[in-house]
Amino acid sequence: MEFRFTEEQQMIRDTAESFFADCSTSAAVREAMVTETGYSPQLWQQICNDLYLHAITLPEALGGMGLGYVELVSVMEQMGRYLVCAPYFSTVCQALPALQLAGSEAQVTPWLERVLAGETAALAWIGHEQPGCDAVTARFIETDDGYCLTGDYQLVVDGHSADMLVLAARREGSSGRDGISLFVVDAATAGIERHWTPTLDQTRHLGTVRVDTLQLPANACLGEAGHSGAVLEQVLQLATVALAAEQMGAAQQVQDLAVAYTKEREQFGRPVAGFQAIKHKAADMMLRTEVSRSACYYAACIADEAWRGGTLAAELPEAVAIAKSYCSDACLRNAGEALQMHGGVGFTWEYDVHLYFKRAKSSELMLGSASEHREALAALLLDQEKPTAGDVA
């Protein structure tokens, strides 16, 4: 396993950093986050058409880049640093893996081509506050010409604005990962009701999706009906790695913002950065960021193995639990320290630190909290019958 970037990976990472530094400025983020969709369509088209970053994991046969999760994580790190308001996480890190892992090539190719053309997608599975596959409460029944779905989906990232939806539903009477199917559908289909759900984090919009006796054709079901629970679990694990990378990038950025501010702010005739207490805080922030970076890129390497069916794929649940727990703690604690180091102005609207703090808090709870992932890791290491890292996502 190689723990250094290849020349191509470094180029992707540097290109993403340069682009987002220029295009996802504080003013751009604040302008995008108050719109109905929560992002700038122009920025999304630039990501797709100019940088082609949405095609990182799409197969080369379709015109994608055919790359893996190390490259994807390097992009997500920079998105976290610059609070990029774009449907990248929902489309590339959640919906695309669900399509690629659950459906046949012939079945998903038309949908992948739509994403390649710049359309957006979202994965909906959460019906209530339960971990992993247990959160799926929507029900499906088989009909003469397809399927009928009924249920509510909460906290769907970009669910109110996506062009297409991947919906998880289960057979009546099933539980856990059993009886779960994934269905792909155009978001404009009759029978789908969607609206935006305001949350603490204004930079990432979540939606609620409701389907009431939604009639779908037989080919809308990805793979064999009732047998997609394991796929959904893996998709959530892979998405958790991407989210951890975003958290790690945000942890780095709030550290940089705090250190820069303390060099400018003076107290008792000298910059507060020279005070020992501030130095200790900055050192702790750096330590948390570097540890989370190591955990995150290790998880990215394991996710890459799982994506390609490699020999280390079985280690994915442990790697995910380690990365998410460290990155959640680093992001939230660094954001909190940055607020304190900014003093009273830290939570004023004009400074960006409060935006990072809100993102840190919402991301901490998304796809499993740090404590839930530590519990999952302990269960895995002790070989107990408890939820895996995918189950808590």
PDB file of C-alpha atoms in Angstrom, residues 149-150 187-194 209-215:
ATOM      1  CA  LEU A 149     -43.241   2.388  -2.829  1.00  0.00           C
ATOM      2  CA  THR A 150     -44.606   4.254   0.188  1.00  0.00           C
ATOM      3  CA  ALA A 187     -37.066  13.168  -9.202  1.00  0.00           C
ATOM      4  CA  ALA A 188     -39.822  14.720 -11.320  1.00  0.00           C
ATOM      5  CA  THR A 189     -41.849  11.490 -11.300  1.00  0.00           C
ATOM      6  CA  ALA A 190     -45.458  11.873 -10.173  1.00  0.00           C
ATOM      7  CA  GLY A 191     -45.960  10.666  -6.619  1.00  0.00           C
ATOM      8  CA  ILE A 192     -42.763  12.190  -5.205  1.00  0.00           C
ATOM      9  CA  GLU A 193     -43.096  15.136  -2.826  1.00  0.00           C
ATOM     10  CA  ARG A 194     -39.979  17.038  -1.774  1.00  0.00           C
ATOM     11  CA  VAL A 209     -38.721  13.224   0.419  1.00  0.00           C
ATOM     12  CA  ARG A 210     -42.159  11.597   0.617  1.00  0.00           C
ATOM     13  CA  VAL A 211     -43.470   8.907  -1.712  1.00  0.00           C
ATOM     14  CA  ASP A 212     -47.075   7.741  -1.562  1.00  0.00           C
ATOM     15  CA  THR A 213     -47.925   4.626  -3.598  1.00  0.00           C
ATOM     16  CA  LEU A 214     -45.186   5.524  -6.059  1.00  0.00           C
ATOM     17  CA  GLN A 215     -45.502   3.233  -9.080  1.00  0.00           C
TER      18      GLN A 215
END
